[in-house]
Short mmCIF file of C-alpha atoms and ligand atoms in Angstrom, two decimals:
data_model
loop_
_atom_site.label_atom_id
_atom_site.label_comp_id
_atom_site.label_asym_id
_atom_site.label_seq_id
_atom_site.Cartn_x
_atom_site.Cartn_y
_atom_site.Cartn_z
CA MET T 1 21.46 -28.76 -216.04
CA ALA T 2 24.68 -26.77 -215.80
CA ASP T 3 24.79 -24.44 -212.79
CA ASN T 4 25.69 -21.57 -215.09
CA ALA T 5 22.23 -21.62 -216.66
CA PHE T 6 21.19 -19.40 -213.76
CA THR T 7 21.79 -15.64 -213.51
CA PRO T 8 24.85 -15.19 -211.28
CA ARG T 9 23.21 -14.04 -208.07
CA VAL T 10 24.51 -13.70 -204.53
CA PHE T 11 22.35 -14.12 -201.44
CA SER T 12 23.52 -13.86 -197.85
CA GLY T 13 22.16 -12.80 -194.47
CA ILE T 14 22.93 -11.97 -190.85
CA LYS T 15 20.69 -12.58 -187.84
CA PRO T 16 19.76 -9.59 -185.69
CA SER T 17 20.51 -11.66 -182.59
CA GLY T 18 22.81 -9.03 -181.09
CA GLY T 19 25.36 -6.45 -182.20
CA LEU T 20 27.69 -7.17 -185.11
CA THR T 21 31.12 -8.65 -184.41
CA LEU T 22 34.44 -8.61 -186.18
CA GLY T 23 33.60 -12.19 -187.22
CA ASN T 24 30.47 -11.01 -189.03
CA TYR T 25 32.46 -8.24 -190.68
CA LEU T 26 35.37 -10.35 -191.93
CA GLY T 27 33.45 -13.57 -192.62
CA ALA T 28 30.50 -11.88 -194.30
CA ILE T 29 29.91 -8.13 -194.73
CA LYS T 30 33.37 -7.12 -195.99
CA ARG T 31 33.15 -9.71 -198.75
CA TRP T 32 29.56 -8.84 -199.59
CA VAL T 33 30.69 -5.30 -200.31
CA ASN T 34 33.38 -6.61 -202.68
CA MET T 35 30.90 -8.79 -204.56
CA GLN T 36 28.77 -5.81 -205.56
CA GLY T 37 29.36 -4.93 -209.19
CA PRO T 38 28.83 -6.23 -212.69
CA ASP T 39 29.55 -9.91 -211.98
CA PHE T 40 26.58 -10.58 -209.70
CA GLU T 41 23.16 -9.42 -208.66
CA THR T 42 23.53 -9.08 -204.90
CA VAL T 43 20.75 -9.71 -202.37
CA TYR T 44 21.53 -9.11 -198.69
CA CYS T 45 19.12 -9.77 -195.87
CA VAL T 46 18.73 -9.10 -192.16
CA VAL T 47 17.36 -12.52 -191.28
CA ASP T 48 15.05 -11.61 -188.44
CA LEU T 49 12.99 -14.81 -188.72
CA HIS T 50 16.18 -16.72 -187.88
CA ALA T 51 16.86 -14.56 -184.83
CA ILE T 52 13.69 -15.73 -183.05
CA THR T 53 14.87 -19.34 -183.03
CA VAL T 54 16.12 -18.27 -179.60
CA TRP T 55 14.24 -15.79 -177.39
CA GLN T 56 14.41 -12.15 -178.53
CA ASP T 57 12.95 -9.30 -176.57
CA PRO T 58 10.72 -7.45 -179.10
CA ALA T 59 12.28 -4.01 -178.49
CA GLU T 60 15.77 -5.49 -178.78
CA LEU T 61 14.89 -7.35 -181.96
CA ARG T 62 13.63 -4.13 -183.53
CA HIS T 63 16.81 -2.30 -182.52
CA ALA T 64 19.15 -5.10 -183.59
CA THR T 65 17.43 -5.34 -186.99
CA ARG T 66 18.13 -1.66 -187.66
CA GLU T 67 21.64 -1.97 -186.21
CA VAL T 68 22.56 -4.89 -188.47
CA ALA T 69 21.15 -2.99 -191.47
CA ALA T 70 23.13 0.10 -190.39
CA GLY T 71 26.30 -2.02 -190.12
CA MET T 72 25.84 -3.28 -193.65
CA LEU T 73 25.16 0.20 -195.03
CA ALA T 74 28.04 1.78 -193.11
CA SER T 75 30.41 -0.91 -194.40
CA GLY T 76 29.54 -0.11 -198.00
CA ILE T 77 26.47 -2.13 -198.97
CA ASP T 78 24.89 0.29 -201.43
CA PRO T 79 21.09 0.05 -201.76
CA GLU T 80 21.44 1.22 -205.35
CA LYS T 81 23.70 -1.71 -206.18
CA SER T 82 22.29 -4.38 -203.86
CA ILE T 83 18.88 -5.41 -202.61
CA LEU T 84 18.93 -4.88 -198.83
CA PHE T 85 15.90 -5.85 -196.74
CA ASN T 86 14.71 -7.70 -193.67
CA GLN T 87 13.30 -11.17 -194.10
CA ALA T 88 10.00 -10.71 -192.22
CA GLN T 89 8.87 -8.17 -194.84
CA VAL T 90 8.96 -10.86 -197.56
CA PRO T 91 6.53 -13.61 -196.49
CA ALA T 92 7.69 -15.90 -199.31
CA HIS T 93 10.71 -16.90 -197.14
CA ALA T 94 8.48 -18.52 -194.53
CA GLU T 95 6.27 -20.11 -197.20
CA LEU T 96 9.11 -21.75 -199.10
CA ALA T 97 10.64 -22.85 -195.79
CA TRP T 98 7.49 -24.86 -195.06
CA LEU T 99 7.68 -26.54 -198.44
CA PHE T 100 11.34 -27.37 -197.77
CA ASN T 101 10.47 -28.76 -194.33
CA CYS T 102 8.64 -31.40 -196.33
CA VAL T 103 11.63 -32.02 -198.61
CA ALA T 104 14.47 -32.10 -196.05
CA ARG T 105 14.93 -35.37 -194.16
CA LEU T 106 15.20 -35.71 -190.38
CA GLY T 107 18.46 -37.60 -190.83
CA TRP T 108 19.97 -34.60 -192.62
CA MET T 109 18.90 -32.21 -189.85
CA ASN T 110 20.32 -34.54 -187.21
CA ARG T 111 23.77 -34.13 -188.74
CA MET T 112 23.84 -30.33 -188.39
CA THR T 113 26.70 -29.54 -186.03
CA GLN T 114 25.51 -26.01 -185.35
CA PHE T 115 22.25 -27.27 -183.82
CA LYS T 116 24.22 -29.58 -181.57
CA GLU T 117 26.51 -26.73 -180.49
CA LYS T 118 23.71 -24.25 -179.93
CA ALA T 119 21.35 -26.71 -178.24
CA GLY T 120 24.08 -28.07 -175.96
CA LYS T 121 22.83 -30.47 -173.32
CA ASN T 122 19.39 -28.89 -173.39
CA ALA T 123 18.22 -30.02 -176.80
CA GLU T 124 14.75 -30.98 -175.53
CA LYS T 125 14.08 -27.43 -174.41
CA GLN T 126 15.08 -25.75 -177.69
CA SER T 127 12.51 -24.38 -180.12
CA LEU T 128 11.49 -26.44 -183.11
CA GLY T 129 12.61 -23.41 -185.13
CA LEU T 130 16.23 -23.79 -184.01
CA TYR T 131 16.20 -27.35 -185.30
CA ALA T 132 14.46 -26.48 -188.59
CA TYR T 133 16.48 -23.31 -189.19
CA PRO T 134 18.69 -24.74 -191.97
CA SER T 135 15.54 -25.43 -193.98
CA LEU T 136 14.55 -21.74 -193.71
CA MET T 137 18.09 -20.85 -194.73
CA ALA T 138 17.76 -23.05 -197.81
CA ALA T 139 14.52 -21.21 -198.61
CA ASP T 140 16.26 -17.83 -198.20
CA ILE T 141 18.88 -18.83 -200.74
CA LEU T 142 16.77 -20.76 -203.25
CA LEU T 143 13.93 -18.23 -203.27
CA TYR T 144 16.33 -16.07 -205.30
CA HIS T 145 17.84 -18.95 -207.27
CA ALA T 146 21.10 -17.70 -205.75
CA THR T 147 24.17 -19.24 -207.32
CA HIS T 148 26.72 -18.02 -204.76
CA VAL T 149 26.52 -17.60 -200.99
CA PRO T 150 29.41 -15.82 -199.27
CA VAL T 151 29.45 -17.03 -195.66
CA GLY T 152 31.87 -17.81 -192.86
CA GLU T 153 33.20 -21.32 -192.45
CA ASP T 154 30.57 -22.10 -189.77
CA GLN T 155 27.80 -21.93 -192.38
CA LYS T 156 29.36 -24.31 -194.91
CA GLN T 157 27.33 -27.30 -193.75
CA HIS T 158 24.08 -25.36 -194.10
CA VAL T 159 24.89 -24.36 -197.68
CA GLU T 160 25.64 -28.01 -198.43
CA LEU T 161 22.24 -28.90 -196.99
CA THR T 162 20.73 -26.26 -199.28
CA ARG T 163 22.25 -28.12 -202.22
CA ASP T 164 20.83 -31.40 -200.93
CA ILE T 165 17.36 -29.86 -200.68
CA ALA T 166 17.61 -28.36 -204.19
CA GLN T 167 18.78 -31.68 -205.60
CA LYS T 168 16.06 -33.71 -203.91
CA PHE T 169 13.36 -31.27 -204.98
CA ASN T 170 14.59 -31.31 -208.59
CA HIS T 171 14.81 -35.09 -208.54
CA ASP T 172 11.44 -35.75 -206.84
CA TYR T 173 9.52 -33.44 -209.20
CA GLY T 174 11.58 -34.24 -212.29
CA VAL T 175 12.62 -30.63 -212.88
CA ASP T 176 15.81 -28.57 -213.12
CA PHE T 177 14.31 -25.75 -211.15
CA PHE T 178 16.60 -24.93 -208.23
CA PRO T 179 20.32 -24.26 -208.74
CA LEU T 180 23.04 -26.05 -206.81
CA THR T 181 24.37 -23.07 -204.89
CA GLU T 182 28.09 -22.64 -204.25
CA PRO T 183 29.33 -21.53 -200.83
CA VAL T 184 32.02 -18.84 -201.20
CA ILE T 185 34.47 -19.21 -198.33
CA GLU T 186 37.90 -17.82 -199.23
CA GLY T 187 40.83 -16.14 -197.55
CA PRO T 188 41.68 -15.43 -193.91
CA GLY T 189 38.92 -14.33 -191.54
CA MET T 190 36.50 -17.08 -192.54
CA ARG T 191 36.50 -18.40 -189.00
CA VAL T 192 37.36 -15.70 -186.49
CA MET T 193 37.79 -17.33 -183.10
CA ASN T 194 36.65 -16.33 -179.63
CA LEU T 195 39.34 -14.12 -178.01
CA ARG T 196 39.22 -16.04 -174.72
CA ASP T 197 38.96 -19.57 -176.10
CA GLY T 198 40.60 -20.37 -179.42
CA SER T 199 38.56 -23.55 -179.82
CA LYS T 200 35.26 -21.64 -180.23
CA LYS T 201 34.23 -19.20 -182.92
CA MET T 202 33.52 -15.56 -182.13
CA SER T 203 29.72 -15.05 -181.98
CA LYS T 204 27.49 -12.08 -181.38
CA SER T 205 25.38 -14.20 -179.04
CA GLY T 206 28.39 -15.49 -177.07
CA GLU T 207 28.26 -15.14 -173.28
CA SER T 208 30.98 -12.61 -172.53
CA ASP T 209 31.61 -9.30 -174.25
CA MET T 210 35.36 -9.78 -173.72
CA GLU T 211 35.40 -12.76 -176.09
CA ARG T 212 34.48 -10.68 -179.14
CA ILE T 213 35.18 -7.38 -180.83
CA ASN T 214 31.97 -5.56 -181.65
CA MET T 215 31.87 -3.31 -184.67
CA THR T 216 30.71 -0.51 -182.39
CA ASP T 217 33.51 -0.89 -179.79
CA ASP T 218 35.60 2.25 -179.25
CA ALA T 219 39.39 2.37 -179.57
CA ASP T 220 40.05 1.84 -175.85
CA THR T 221 37.72 -1.16 -175.68
CA ILE T 222 39.30 -2.78 -178.73
CA ALA T 223 42.80 -2.25 -177.32
CA LYS T 224 41.75 -3.66 -173.93
CA LYS T 225 40.07 -6.74 -175.41
CA LEU T 226 43.11 -7.52 -177.57
CA ARG T 227 45.52 -6.93 -174.70
CA LYS T 228 43.55 -9.46 -172.66
CA ALA T 229 43.06 -11.87 -175.57
CA ARG T 230 44.41 -15.30 -174.73
CA THR T 231 47.73 -16.16 -176.42
CA ASP T 232 50.65 -18.45 -175.69
CA PRO T 233 54.04 -17.46 -174.28
CA GLU T 234 55.94 -18.00 -177.53
CA GLU T 235 56.84 -15.25 -179.94
CA LEU T 236 55.31 -15.05 -183.42
CA PRO T 237 56.73 -17.60 -185.86
CA VAL T 238 58.36 -16.60 -189.15
CA SER T 239 55.95 -18.59 -191.32
CA PHE T 240 52.32 -19.73 -191.25
CA ASP T 241 53.31 -23.37 -190.62
CA GLY T 242 54.67 -22.29 -187.26
CA LEU T 243 51.10 -21.48 -186.14
CA LYS T 244 50.05 -25.12 -186.17
CA ASN T 245 48.57 -26.12 -182.80
CA ARG T 246 48.60 -22.48 -181.70
CA PRO T 247 44.91 -21.59 -182.28
CA GLU T 248 44.90 -18.28 -180.41
CA ALA T 249 48.07 -17.05 -182.10
CA LYS T 250 46.81 -18.18 -185.49
CA ASN T 251 43.54 -16.34 -184.92
CA LEU T 252 45.19 -13.00 -184.19
CA VAL T 253 47.49 -13.31 -187.22
CA GLU T 254 44.54 -14.19 -189.46
CA ILE T 255 42.51 -11.26 -188.14
CA TYR T 256 45.41 -8.94 -188.94
CA ALA T 257 45.75 -10.41 -192.45
CA ALA T 258 42.02 -10.14 -193.18
CA LEU T 259 41.81 -6.55 -191.95
CA ALA T 260 44.90 -5.50 -193.91
CA ASP T 261 43.97 -7.50 -197.04
CA ILE T 262 47.28 -9.35 -197.05
CA THR T 263 48.24 -12.99 -196.56
CA PRO T 264 49.06 -14.38 -193.09
CA ASP T 265 52.61 -15.05 -194.38
CA SER T 266 53.05 -11.35 -195.17
CA VAL T 267 51.95 -10.52 -191.64
CA LEU T 268 54.62 -12.90 -190.34
CA ASN T 269 57.25 -11.42 -192.66
CA GLU T 270 56.79 -8.26 -190.70
CA TYR T 271 56.13 -9.58 -187.19
CA GLY T 272 57.83 -13.02 -187.12
CA GLY T 273 60.14 -13.22 -184.11
CA GLU T 274 58.31 -10.40 -182.30
CA GLY T 275 56.43 -10.82 -179.02
CA TRP T 276 52.76 -10.10 -178.28
CA GLY T 277 53.70 -6.81 -176.62
CA LYS T 278 54.48 -5.47 -180.06
CA PHE T 279 51.89 -7.33 -182.15
CA LYS T 280 48.74 -6.80 -180.08
CA PRO T 281 48.94 -2.97 -180.06
CA ALA T 282 49.64 -2.99 -183.83
CA LEU T 283 46.59 -5.20 -184.35
CA ALA T 284 44.50 -2.91 -182.14
CA ASP T 285 45.58 0.14 -184.18
CA LEU T 286 44.70 -1.63 -187.42
CA ALA T 287 41.29 -2.76 -186.12
CA VAL T 288 40.48 0.77 -184.93
CA GLU T 289 41.60 2.24 -188.25
CA LYS T 290 39.25 -0.07 -190.15
CA LEU T 291 36.28 -0.17 -187.76
CA ALA T 292 36.09 3.40 -186.42
CA PRO T 293 34.76 4.99 -189.64
CA ILE T 294 32.16 2.22 -189.89
CA SER T 295 30.94 2.59 -186.32
CA THR T 296 30.76 6.38 -186.67
CA GLU T 297 28.58 5.99 -189.75
CA MET T 298 26.47 3.32 -188.00
CA LYS T 299 25.74 5.74 -185.15
CA ARG T 300 24.77 8.45 -187.63
CA LEU T 301 22.40 6.10 -189.43
CA LEU T 302 20.87 4.83 -186.20
CA ASP T 303 19.95 8.40 -185.27
CA THR T 304 17.52 8.36 -188.20
CA PRO T 305 15.87 4.92 -188.01
CA ASP T 306 13.16 6.08 -190.43
CA GLU T 307 15.76 6.25 -193.18
CA ILE T 308 16.89 2.71 -192.44
CA ASP T 309 13.28 1.53 -192.42
CA ALA T 310 12.65 3.21 -195.78
CA ILE T 311 15.68 1.48 -197.32
CA LEU T 312 14.48 -1.89 -195.95
CA ALA T 313 10.98 -1.30 -197.33
CA ARG T 314 12.27 -0.48 -200.82
CA GLY T 315 14.60 -3.46 -200.66
CA ALA T 316 11.74 -5.77 -199.65
CA GLU T 317 9.74 -4.68 -202.70
CA LYS T 318 12.67 -5.40 -205.00
CA ALA T 319 13.27 -8.74 -203.26
CA GLU T 320 9.62 -9.74 -203.74
CA ALA T 321 9.82 -9.01 -207.43
CA ILE T 322 12.35 -11.85 -207.69
CA ALA T 323 11.04 -14.11 -204.92
CA ASN T 324 7.30 -14.22 -205.56
CA PRO T 325 7.47 -15.59 -209.13
CA ILE T 326 9.91 -18.29 -207.97
CA LEU T 327 7.59 -19.24 -205.09
CA GLU T 328 4.61 -19.35 -207.45
CA ARG T 329 6.44 -21.61 -209.86
CA THR T 330 7.35 -23.85 -206.94
CA PHE T 331 3.67 -24.12 -205.95
CA ASP T 332 2.76 -24.98 -209.53
CA ILE T 333 5.46 -27.65 -209.79
CA MET T 334 4.21 -29.23 -206.55
CA GLY T 335 0.59 -29.34 -207.70
CA PHE T 336 -1.18 -26.78 -205.52
CA VAL T 337 -4.47 -25.45 -206.87
CA ARG T 338 -4.11 -21.68 -207.11
CA SER T 339 -7.36 -20.42 -208.60
CA ARG T 340 -7.24 -16.91 -207.08
CA ARG T 341 -4.76 -15.59 -209.68
P1 ATP Z 401 24.82 -16.05 -183.47
O1 ATP Z 401 25.72 -16.23 -182.31
O2 ATP Z 401 23.50 -15.44 -183.10
O3 ATP Z 401 24.65 -17.30 -184.32
P2 ATP Z 401 26.80 -15.08 -185.33
O4 ATP Z 401 27.83 -14.11 -184.88
O5 ATP Z 401 27.20 -16.50 -185.51
O6 ATP Z 401 25.53 -14.93 -184.39
P3 ATP Z 401 25.19 -15.14 -187.74
O7 ATP Z 401 24.10 -14.16 -187.95
O8 ATP Z 401 24.84 -16.51 -187.29
O9 ATP Z 401 26.23 -14.48 -186.71
O10 ATP Z 401 26.05 -15.25 -189.07
C1 ATP Z 401 26.13 -14.19 -190.02
C2 ATP Z 401 27.31 -14.39 -190.93
O11 ATP Z 401 28.53 -14.14 -190.22
C3 ATP Z 401 27.44 -15.78 -191.52
O12 ATP Z 401 27.89 -15.66 -192.86
C4 ATP Z 401 28.50 -16.43 -190.68
O13 ATP Z 401 29.19 -17.46 -191.36
C5 ATP Z 401 29.41 -15.25 -190.41
N1 ATP Z 401 30.15 -15.45 -189.17
C6 ATP Z 401 29.62 -15.55 -187.93
N2 ATP Z 401 30.59 -15.72 -187.02
C7 ATP Z 401 31.76 -15.74 -187.71
C8 ATP Z 401 33.12 -15.89 -187.33
N3 ATP Z 401 33.45 -16.06 -186.06
N4 ATP Z 401 34.06 -15.85 -188.30
C9 ATP Z 401 33.73 -15.68 -189.61
N5 ATP Z 401 32.46 -15.53 -190.03
C10 ATP Z 401 31.49 -15.57 -189.10
MG1 MG Z 402 25.70 -17.92 -186.06
#
């Protein structure tokens, strides 16, 4: 079946495993805002069930869930245009994930690089959930028959696994039921790197606060973190090719380009030949200009958590209206007796 037989629908999510970073903003939220409109139905989720794959203090989880929702709202996710909810309020996610645990193969899971990175040397001590998490992610996406998933580069492999699960399910049951979802990974800012180590991505759960820019950081903190960001002694090159083998320099140029909505080459047209002493403060000013209004609005929203909770509740109801019929059809296809209807 052609992929376009499905309603064009976007699904994406962020884990409330800490405060939002510039990586989450550029790689995900900023693009989610742009995808709202007539071309797609948009479904955005605070994926709290994913967060508990590593230990979360209950009070912190509750706070982070509202903070991530506030970050999405403050950035321009409009609950009138998009469905915005937290995953734990729609039980169908966990149910479909179980079904997919029985479709996905161990060999596929063993290839997931993110598990290897997150588990490190201590794989035996990790939760089973951390290992199985891509199967829950496939359920998140396919529960809405989502056709497009805007994510950062780090999630590409998991969207590919989602396609493998959809394909195997369709094949095993002789149906054309689940779409083959496309990852949408375009432009600069798809892989924002750690400010202290250009070989690692910026993460909200990373060890040191100095390695990331948080969406709630104030102007002084942003300026300080960028001033201390690792770079090399050379000046900025005049074209993008000159950033080869200079991961930290490339990262800062790409962040500038993504924030300003221009190409990295345009950034270098302006700053090529300049030193970091000029570029870093300009980048700090730009980041503050873009992030300050968002963090101000986030703080305002977080002062009234009841309003956030009400938006999430309404969103969960709208999400269920799409998700539950798809889950029920999945049960029917698989042969479960459901005589309580
Ligand atoms: P954690 O460290 O807990 O995994 P995270 O910062 O990686 O947190 P996620 O909730 O795992 O955030 O991912 C949410 C979205 O943000 C995904 O679409 C992911 O691809 C994107 N994303 C995360 N980090 C980056 C980054 N450094 N650059 C671009 N996009 C990113
Ligand atoms: Mg992550």
